[in-house]
Tab-separated table of C-alpha atoms in Angstrom:
chain	number	residue	atom	x	y	z
A	1	MET	CA	-70.963	-66.046	9.825
A	2	LYS	CA	-74.215	-64.117	10.201
A	3	THR	CA	-75.364	-62.090	7.235
A	4	TRP	CA	-75.171	-58.718	9.055
A	5	MET	CA	-71.444	-59.194	9.651
A	6	LYS	CA	-70.963	-59.053	5.886
A	7	THR	CA	-72.636	-55.653	5.610
A	8	GLY	CA	-71.063	-52.196	5.808
A	9	LEU	CA	-72.256	-51.988	9.420
A	10	GLY	CA	-70.356	-55.149	10.292
A	11	ILE	CA	-67.209	-53.847	8.630
A	12	ALA	CA	-67.528	-50.553	10.489
A	13	LEU	CA	-67.950	-52.324	13.831
A	14	SER	CA	-64.909	-54.479	13.139
A	15	ALA	CA	-62.856	-51.387	12.294
A	16	LEU	CA	-64.056	-49.716	15.485
A	17	ALA	CA	-63.008	-52.710	17.566
A	18	LEU	CA	-59.564	-52.608	16.041
A	19	ALA	CA	-59.290	-48.882	16.727
A	20	LEU	CA	-60.176	-49.144	20.425
A	21	PRO	CA	-57.253	-48.935	22.873
A	22	ALA	CA	-55.750	-52.252	23.851
A	23	ARG	CA	-56.817	-53.077	27.400
A	24	ALA	CA	-54.859	-54.973	29.993
A	25	ASP	CA	-56.368	-58.008	31.669
A	26	ASP	CA	-58.949	-56.881	34.242
A	27	ASP	CA	-56.851	-58.279	37.067
A	28	LYS	CA	-53.268	-57.976	35.862
A	29	ILE	CA	-50.803	-56.336	33.519
A	30	ILE	CA	-48.569	-58.676	31.542
A	31	VAL	CA	-44.911	-58.172	30.662
A	32	GLY	CA	-43.580	-60.654	28.118
A	33	PHE	CA	-39.879	-61.456	27.901
A	34	ALA	CA	-38.965	-62.663	24.394
A	35	THR	CA	-35.297	-63.029	25.280
A	36	ALA	CA	-32.435	-65.506	25.090
A	37	GLN	CA	-32.663	-68.224	27.702
A	38	SER	CA	-30.049	-70.197	25.763
A	39	GLY	CA	-27.216	-69.459	23.331
A	40	PHE	CA	-24.531	-66.789	23.655
A	41	MET	CA	-27.010	-63.906	23.988
A	42	GLN	CA	-28.156	-65.372	27.305
A	43	ALA	CA	-25.007	-63.912	28.888
A	44	TYR	CA	-26.264	-60.426	27.950
A	45	ASP	CA	-30.018	-60.926	28.276
A	46	LYS	CA	-30.328	-62.796	31.556
A	47	PRO	CA	-28.581	-60.251	33.827
A	48	ALA	CA	-30.640	-57.378	32.416
A	49	GLU	CA	-33.794	-59.471	32.632
A	50	ASP	CA	-32.996	-60.312	36.270
A	51	ALA	CA	-32.748	-56.571	36.988
A	52	ALA	CA	-36.067	-55.976	35.202
A	53	ARG	CA	-37.700	-58.662	37.318
A	54	ILE	CA	-36.342	-56.997	40.470
A	55	ARG	CA	-38.031	-53.720	39.470
A	56	ILE	CA	-41.275	-55.569	38.678
A	57	ASP	CA	-41.159	-57.212	42.103
A	58	GLU	CA	-40.635	-53.810	43.742
A	59	ILE	CA	-43.644	-52.374	41.886
A	60	ASN	CA	-45.833	-55.341	42.794
A	61	LYS	CA	-44.882	-55.126	46.467
A	62	ALA	CA	-45.708	-51.400	46.431
A	63	GLY	CA	-49.250	-52.094	45.234
A	64	GLY	CA	-48.762	-52.829	41.566
A	65	LEU	CA	-49.265	-50.751	38.432
A	66	LEU	CA	-52.631	-49.016	37.980
A	67	GLY	CA	-53.652	-50.998	41.046
A	68	LYS	CA	-52.902	-54.296	39.295
A	69	GLN	CA	-50.141	-56.828	39.759
A	70	ILE	CA	-47.635	-57.281	36.935
A	71	GLU	CA	-47.458	-60.849	35.682
A	72	ILE	CA	-44.453	-62.147	33.728
A	73	VAL	CA	-44.599	-64.489	30.742
A	74	ALA	CA	-41.530	-65.617	28.804
A	75	ALA	CA	-40.362	-67.342	25.630
A	76	ASP	CA	-36.854	-68.362	24.568
A	77	THR	CA	-35.370	-66.816	21.424
A	78	LYS	CA	-32.513	-69.360	21.619
A	79	THR	CA	-30.177	-66.623	20.268
A	80	ASP	CA	-31.742	-67.205	16.856
A	81	ARG	CA	-33.486	-64.592	14.741
A	82	ALA	CA	-36.202	-66.928	13.445
A	83	GLU	CA	-36.879	-68.181	16.965
A	84	GLY	CA	-36.938	-64.548	18.103
A	85	ALA	CA	-39.921	-63.811	15.904
A	86	LYS	CA	-41.688	-66.909	17.251
A	87	ALA	CA	-40.905	-65.884	20.831
A	88	GLY	CA	-42.354	-62.436	20.236
A	89	LEU	CA	-45.576	-63.924	18.879
A	90	GLU	CA	-45.709	-66.398	21.766
A	91	VAL	CA	-45.637	-63.746	24.502
A	92	LEU	CA	-48.137	-61.650	22.558
A	93	ASP	CA	-50.429	-64.667	22.389
A	94	LYS	CA	-50.112	-64.869	26.184
A	95	GLY	CA	-51.431	-61.325	26.436
A	96	ALA	CA	-48.249	-59.245	26.799
A	97	ASP	CA	-48.886	-55.520	27.211
A	98	LEU	CA	-45.131	-54.873	26.993
A	99	VAL	CA	-42.743	-57.039	24.967
A	100	VAL	CA	-39.155	-57.063	26.254
A	101	VAL	CA	-36.612	-58.192	23.672
A	102	SER	CA	-32.935	-59.118	23.486
A	103	CYS	CA	-30.027	-56.867	24.333
A	104	ASP	CA	-28.781	-56.660	20.738
A	105	TYR	CA	-30.608	-55.042	17.820
A	106	ASP	CA	-29.916	-57.885	15.381
A	107	PHE	CA	-31.226	-60.551	17.757
A	108	GLY	CA	-33.973	-58.487	19.388
A	109	ALA	CA	-35.505	-56.939	16.284
A	110	PRO	CA	-37.573	-59.975	15.158
A	111	ALA	CA	-39.522	-60.057	18.440
A	112	ALA	CA	-39.776	-56.250	18.492
A	113	LEU	CA	-41.188	-56.275	14.959
A	114	ALA	CA	-43.791	-58.824	16.065
A	115	ALA	CA	-44.801	-56.447	18.865
A	116	GLU	CA	-44.900	-53.514	16.444
A	117	GLY	CA	-47.162	-55.488	14.146
A	118	ALA	CA	-49.513	-56.099	17.059
A	119	GLY	CA	-49.463	-52.449	18.085
A	120	LYS	CA	-47.692	-53.112	21.384
A	121	VAL	CA	-44.792	-51.333	23.072
A	122	SER	CA	-41.445	-53.124	22.922
A	123	PHE	CA	-38.259	-52.386	24.832
A	124	PHE	CA	-34.817	-53.718	23.971
A	125	LEU	CA	-33.121	-54.726	27.209
A	126	CYS	CA	-29.880	-52.934	26.425
A	127	ALA	CA	-29.409	-52.607	22.659
A	128	GLU	CA	-27.221	-49.643	21.707
A	129	SER	CA	-27.761	-49.303	17.966
A	130	VAL	CA	-29.991	-46.424	16.842
A	131	LYS	CA	-31.956	-49.052	14.894
A	132	ALA	CA	-33.269	-50.412	18.207
A	133	GLY	CA	-36.248	-48.090	18.199
A	134	ILE	CA	-38.097	-45.943	15.676
A	135	GLN	CA	-35.409	-46.173	12.990
A	136	GLY	CA	-35.203	-49.970	12.829
A	137	VAL	CA	-38.502	-51.213	14.252
A	138	GLY	CA	-41.195	-48.550	14.508
A	139	PRO	CA	-42.900	-45.929	16.668
A	140	HIS	CA	-43.710	-48.233	19.589
A	141	SER	CA	-40.153	-49.508	20.102
A	142	PHE	CA	-37.564	-48.229	22.593
A	143	SER	CA	-34.217	-49.108	24.158
A	144	ALA	CA	-33.361	-48.559	27.811
A	145	SER	CA	-29.626	-48.195	27.294
A	146	VAL	CA	-27.440	-45.406	25.873
A	147	LEU	CA	-26.322	-45.395	22.249
A	148	ALA	CA	-22.961	-46.930	21.384
A	149	ALA	CA	-22.128	-43.688	19.571
A	150	VAL	CA	-22.426	-41.820	22.878
A	151	GLN	CA	-19.836	-44.185	24.349
A	152	GLY	CA	-17.326	-43.433	21.600
A	153	ALA	CA	-17.972	-39.700	21.808
A	154	THR	CA	-17.717	-39.781	25.601
A	155	MET	CA	-14.359	-41.528	25.616
A	156	ALA	CA	-12.906	-39.208	22.967
A	157	GLU	CA	-13.984	-36.011	24.725
A	158	TRP	CA	-13.001	-37.301	28.169
A	159	ALA	CA	-9.532	-38.458	27.024
A	160	TYR	CA	-8.978	-35.154	25.230
A	161	THR	CA	-9.997	-33.122	28.284
A	162	LYS	CA	-8.711	-35.214	31.167
A	163	LYS	CA	-5.791	-37.166	29.627
A	164	ASN	CA	-4.619	-34.403	27.248
A	165	ALA	CA	-4.900	-36.810	24.303
A	166	ARG	CA	-4.466	-35.154	20.922
A	167	ASN	CA	-3.255	-37.925	18.588
A	168	PHE	CA	-5.758	-40.783	18.326
A	169	TYR	CA	-5.626	-44.158	16.601
A	170	ARG	CA	-8.932	-45.796	15.637
A	171	LEU	CA	-9.206	-49.597	15.622
A	172	LEU	CA	-12.614	-50.995	14.624
A	173	ASP	CA	-13.877	-54.537	15.004
A	174	THR	CA	-16.390	-54.775	12.127
A	175	TRP	CA	-18.368	-57.682	13.614
A	176	THR	CA	-21.480	-55.846	14.889
A	177	GLU	CA	-23.521	-52.675	14.501
A	178	TYR	CA	-22.689	-51.969	18.140
A	179	ASN	CA	-18.950	-51.850	17.446
A	180	LYS	CA	-19.473	-49.614	14.432
A	181	GLY	CA	-21.624	-47.351	16.563
A	182	ILE	CA	-18.804	-46.746	19.058
A	183	CYS	CA	-16.491	-45.611	16.293
A	184	ASP	CA	-19.267	-43.551	14.672
A	185	GLY	CA	-19.555	-41.550	17.887
A	186	PHE	CA	-15.788	-41.173	18.092
A	187	ASP	CA	-15.746	-39.961	14.469
A	188	TRP	CA	-18.440	-37.383	15.221
A	189	MET	CA	-16.680	-36.025	18.297
A	190	LEU	CA	-13.074	-35.889	17.069
A	191	PRO	CA	-13.468	-32.895	14.684
A	192	ARG	CA	-15.046	-30.948	17.549
A	193	LEU	CA	-11.902	-31.252	19.664
A	194	LYS	CA	-9.442	-28.478	18.835
A	195	ASP	CA	-6.035	-29.767	17.677
A	196	ALA	CA	-7.131	-33.402	17.992
A	197	LYS	CA	-6.327	-35.585	15.003
A	198	LEU	CA	-6.523	-39.117	13.758
A	199	VAL	CA	-3.017	-40.459	13.161
A	200	GLY	CA	-4.161	-43.821	11.827
A	201	GLU	CA	-7.035	-46.261	11.574
A	202	ASP	CA	-7.523	-49.945	10.934
A	203	THR	CA	-10.094	-52.745	11.144
A	204	PHE	CA	-10.216	-56.340	12.266
A	205	LYS	CA	-12.821	-59.032	12.898
A	206	ASN	CA	-13.848	-60.272	16.317
A	207	ASP	CA	-12.821	-63.853	15.602
A	208	ASP	CA	-9.418	-62.986	14.094
A	209	ALA	CA	-6.814	-65.139	15.815
A	210	SER	CA	-4.181	-62.458	15.247
A	211	ILE	CA	-4.140	-58.694	14.732
A	212	ALA	CA	-0.375	-58.665	14.195
A	213	ALA	CA	-0.640	-56.682	10.951
A	214	GLN	CA	-2.708	-53.962	12.624
A	215	ILE	CA	-0.291	-53.797	15.556
A	216	THR	CA	2.646	-53.472	13.173
A	217	ARG	CA	0.991	-50.433	11.598
A	218	ILE	CA	0.501	-48.831	15.020
A	219	LYS	CA	4.124	-49.474	15.944
A	220	SER	CA	5.312	-48.003	12.651
A	221	LEU	CA	3.923	-44.570	13.538
A	222	PRO	CA	6.538	-41.867	14.227
A	223	GLN	CA	5.407	-41.915	17.832
A	224	GLU	CA	2.934	-43.885	19.901
A	225	PRO	CA	-0.573	-42.371	19.786
A	226	ASP	CA	-1.890	-40.529	22.823
A	227	ALA	CA	-4.850	-42.899	22.878
A	228	ILE	CA	-6.211	-45.884	20.958
A	229	MET	CA	-9.970	-45.878	20.374
A	230	LEU	CA	-10.778	-49.598	20.305
A	231	CYS	CA	-14.320	-50.329	19.122
A	232	THR	CA	-14.974	-53.942	20.036
A	233	MET	CA	-16.843	-56.331	22.328
A	234	MET	CA	-16.619	-59.825	23.768
A	235	PRO	CA	-15.433	-62.434	23.107
A	236	GLY	CA	-12.727	-61.216	20.723
A	237	ALA	CA	-11.998	-58.035	22.662
A	238	VAL	CA	-9.779	-59.761	25.223
A	239	SER	CA	-7.520	-61.214	22.550
A	240	ALA	CA	-7.135	-57.834	20.833
A	241	VAL	CA	-6.228	-56.013	24.048
A	242	LYS	CA	-3.850	-58.770	25.108
A	243	GLN	CA	-2.017	-58.636	21.772
A	244	ILE	CA	-1.715	-54.834	21.863
A	245	ARG	CA	-0.143	-54.887	25.305
A	246	ALA	CA	2.066	-57.920	24.495
A	247	ALA	CA	3.492	-55.914	21.588
A	248	GLY	CA	4.748	-53.302	24.026
A	249	ILE	CA	2.197	-50.627	23.146
A	250	LYS	CA	1.473	-48.739	26.369
A	251	ALA	CA	-0.875	-46.017	25.069
A	252	PRO	CA	-4.196	-45.581	26.861
A	253	ILE	CA	-6.837	-47.857	25.361
A	254	LEU	CA	-10.370	-46.478	25.237
A	255	ASN	CA	-13.269	-48.826	24.639
A	256	GLY	CA	-17.055	-48.827	24.742
A	257	SER	CA	-19.140	-50.501	27.419
A	258	GLY	CA	-18.773	-53.849	25.648
A	259	MET	CA	-15.801	-54.483	27.949
A	260	SER	CA	-17.602	-53.383	31.094
A	261	GLY	CA	-17.167	-55.641	34.129
A	262	GLY	CA	-14.170	-57.398	35.599
A	263	TYR	CA	-15.105	-60.985	34.715
A	264	TRP	CA	-12.556	-61.093	31.863
A	265	LEU	CA	-9.590	-59.531	33.644
A	266	SER	CA	-8.037	-62.834	34.723
A	267	ALA	CA	-6.994	-63.235	31.072
A	268	ILE	CA	-4.887	-60.038	31.314
A	269	PRO	CA	-4.119	-59.832	35.044
A	270	ASP	CA	-1.678	-56.931	34.837
A	271	LEU	CA	-3.667	-54.743	32.431
A	272	SER	CA	-3.303	-50.989	33.017
A	273	ASN	CA	-4.146	-47.720	31.296
A	274	PHE	CA	-7.460	-49.098	30.032
A	275	TYR	CA	-10.749	-47.157	30.232
A	276	VAL	CA	-14.440	-47.914	29.695
A	277	PRO	CA	-17.690	-45.960	30.180
A	278	ASP	CA	-20.228	-47.424	32.629
A	279	GLN	CA	-23.820	-46.414	33.376
A	280	GLY	CA	-23.265	-47.622	36.924
A	281	SER	CA	-20.478	-49.358	38.831
A	282	VAL	CA	-20.568	-53.083	39.541
A	283	TYR	CA	-17.491	-52.727	41.772
A	284	GLY	CA	-19.159	-51.285	44.879
A	285	ASP	CA	-17.721	-47.808	44.374
A	286	ASP	CA	-20.576	-46.069	42.558
A	287	PRO	CA	-20.869	-42.434	43.719
A	288	ASN	CA	-24.610	-43.037	44.126
A	289	PRO	CA	-25.102	-45.203	47.261
A	290	LYS	CA	-28.477	-46.391	45.946
A	291	VAL	CA	-26.662	-48.135	43.075
A	292	ASN	CA	-24.496	-49.998	45.562
A	293	GLU	CA	-27.697	-50.943	47.437
A	294	PHE	CA	-29.182	-52.246	44.184
A	295	ASN	CA	-26.047	-54.340	43.614
A	296	ALA	CA	-26.556	-55.933	47.033
A	297	THR	CA	-30.210	-56.655	46.232
A	298	TYR	CA	-29.237	-58.142	42.887
A	299	LYS	CA	-26.763	-60.465	44.590
A	300	LYS	CA	-29.338	-61.501	47.182
A	301	VAL	CA	-31.878	-62.322	44.470
A	302	THR	CA	-29.584	-63.964	41.905
A	303	GLY	CA	-26.728	-65.278	44.052
A	304	SER	CA	-24.071	-63.319	42.187
A	305	ASP	CA	-22.839	-59.761	41.740
A	306	PRO	CA	-23.826	-57.837	38.590
A	307	SER	CA	-21.410	-58.926	35.879
A	308	SER	CA	-21.318	-55.640	33.978
A	309	GLN	CA	-23.158	-52.374	33.411
A	310	TYR	CA	-25.517	-54.236	31.080
A	311	VAL	CA	-27.488	-55.383	34.109
A	312	TYR	CA	-28.742	-51.867	34.741
A	313	PRO	CA	-30.769	-50.990	31.607
A	314	GLY	CA	-33.190	-53.813	32.458
A	315	TYR	CA	-34.113	-52.035	35.678
A	316	VAL	CA	-34.346	-48.668	33.923
A	317	MET	CA	-36.594	-50.068	31.207
A	318	ILE	CA	-39.291	-51.268	33.599
A	319	ASP	CA	-38.946	-48.082	35.646
A	320	VAL	CA	-39.600	-45.645	32.784
A	321	TRP	CA	-42.291	-47.804	31.179
A	322	ALA	CA	-44.168	-48.115	34.483
A	323	LYS	CA	-43.985	-44.337	35.017
A	324	ALA	CA	-45.416	-43.803	31.538
A	325	VAL	CA	-48.245	-46.286	32.196
A	326	GLU	CA	-49.130	-44.546	35.463
A	327	ARG	CA	-49.151	-41.139	33.782
A	328	ALA	CA	-51.193	-42.412	30.834
A	329	LYS	CA	-53.532	-44.297	33.214
A	330	THR	CA	-53.602	-47.125	30.690
A	331	THR	CA	-51.358	-49.700	29.015
A	332	ASP	CA	-52.603	-48.606	25.590
A	333	ALA	CA	-49.468	-48.450	23.441
A	334	ASP	CA	-50.063	-45.069	21.810
A	335	ALA	CA	-50.883	-43.432	25.136
A	336	VAL	CA	-47.801	-44.950	26.798
A	337	VAL	CA	-45.561	-43.881	23.907
A	338	ALA	CA	-46.908	-40.334	24.204
A	339	GLU	CA	-45.930	-40.241	27.879
A	340	LEU	CA	-42.499	-41.742	27.227
A	341	GLU	CA	-41.862	-39.092	24.574
A	342	LYS	CA	-42.563	-36.380	27.142
A	343	MET	CA	-39.699	-37.589	29.322
A	344	LYS	CA	-36.776	-35.170	29.384
A	345	ASP	CA	-33.897	-35.961	31.726
A	346	GLU	CA	-36.253	-38.283	33.599
A	347	PRO	CA	-34.429	-39.331	36.779
A	348	THR	CA	-33.555	-43.010	37.064
A	349	LEU	CA	-31.217	-44.933	39.325
A	350	PHE	CA	-28.671	-45.121	36.508
A	351	GLY	CA	-28.803	-41.643	35.056
A	352	PRO	CA	-31.405	-39.480	33.304
A	353	ARG	CA	-33.412	-40.649	30.302
A	354	THR	CA	-34.922	-38.595	27.494
A	355	PHE	CA	-37.190	-39.806	24.697
A	356	THR	CA	-38.617	-37.781	21.814
A	357	SER	CA	-40.829	-38.358	18.794
A	358	GLU	CA	-37.618	-38.599	16.725
A	359	LEU	CA	-35.518	-40.826	18.967
A	360	HIS	CA	-36.453	-43.588	21.408
A	361	HIS	CA	-32.865	-43.903	22.585
A	362	GLN	CA	-30.252	-41.792	24.381
A	363	ASN	CA	-28.033	-39.594	22.193
A	364	LYS	CA	-26.513	-37.979	25.286
A	365	GLY	CA	-25.947	-39.474	28.719
A	366	ARG	CA	-23.895	-39.405	31.874
A	367	TYR	CA	-21.228	-42.084	32.105
A	368	LEU	CA	-18.929	-43.130	34.891
A	369	ILE	CA	-15.351	-43.582	33.667
A	370	THR	CA	-13.796	-46.812	34.922
A	371	GLU	CA	-10.020	-47.238	34.834
A	372	ILE	CA	-8.318	-50.612	34.947
A	373	ASN	CA	-4.930	-50.331	36.629
A	374	ASN	CA	-2.817	-53.397	37.432
A	375	GLY	CA	-5.822	-55.552	36.681
A	376	LYS	CA	-8.075	-53.686	39.142
A	377	PRO	CA	-11.123	-51.694	37.971
A	378	LYS	CA	-12.087	-48.463	39.718
A	379	VAL	CA	-14.386	-45.543	38.971
A	380	ILE	CA	-12.200	-42.449	38.571
A	381	ASP	CA	-14.494	-39.886	36.972
A	382	GLU	CA	-17.834	-39.224	35.323
A	383	TRP	CA	-18.556	-37.504	32.037
A	384	THR	CA	-21.463	-36.219	29.956
A	385	ILE	CA	-20.694	-35.169	26.392
A	386	SER	CA	-20.974	-31.434	25.797
A	387	GLU	CA	-23.713	-31.775	23.174
A	388	ALA	CA	-26.110	-34.456	22.022
A	389	ILE	CA	-25.233	-36.370	18.865
A	390	PRO	CA	-27.690	-35.231	16.144
A	391	VAL	CA	-30.384	-37.702	15.170
A	392	ASP	CA	-29.740	-37.181	11.457
A	393	TYR	CA	-26.084	-38.132	11.940
A	394	LEU	CA	-27.050	-41.278	13.850
A	395	ALA	CA	-29.655	-42.255	11.275
A	396	SER	CA	-27.204	-41.847	8.416
A	397	LYS	CA	-24.878	-44.521	9.811
């Protein structure tokens, strides 16, 4: 090393270089997918990633971003946290301006933290824990989906208003932060609903072979609850629902988006009185015809229909990030974050998005309400909670 590099001048120049905005490649902008290409998270990550790639292709065909083509690089997290960190570093080493990470906070955070350490923007494909963003990663991290708490709050307020539910039973699967988030939102909303009350609550684990004890406690109530708030996700969700119905409990079952999609309904072919919130409909009956057009494009590109609403946040993520880049006129992370944080009810194909300096997630959002009746899913309504869930409440959970 030359002697001048050891002087104060050399140190100052080095500091200046580090302080300069990160610049994209002269000829291209790089999006790095540090996502699961294997393991159980692939079932969540790949559909959303496919949707993200569709939006990238649309942008490229329209002339690119800042006049440059978007190039994709990828690394496999293998549904493993340690491999996730390696995958994040790998796409960064390949020049990623944006690091896209897994659909779940627990599995996506290692790659997002690698991006944060490098001063790059990261987006969780569809994570719905408040930790997937500022609270759990840092100021350059975002999620394109809507918080799990909003799902629980949405289903409580909708059932109260549209199904006249007053007596609720809360059944929590303690397996993931996502499941807890659904029930957290339900807990926040319930006291705001006049005359609504919790008549009982219980927990189980996703891999429990039987929830007979919990079902016995539901059946021992003086009368069947008006609605059961079930906070769970695949794969154990199907078993829980099947057991509840097999026990003769006919009360409406409310769930989060973790049971979105009809791919699991063959296991309970006659299921009725079951409701989930969806950001968009995969069944061809979305009230927005452009969503149905997207579904057709997705099938043409991938060979299959969207499996669940978790396809859609991948498209939204690229859409809002690209808008922020265009407005900032750079891929510099701080400049892009500043533009993202200016977005208030930003229109997207799957509902408005708002980001602030306090929250890089959605604490309020429009949901379609999908009913399953005789094993057939259908959009019957849409709902937006009457007020946003406070950030301090979300952060305390």
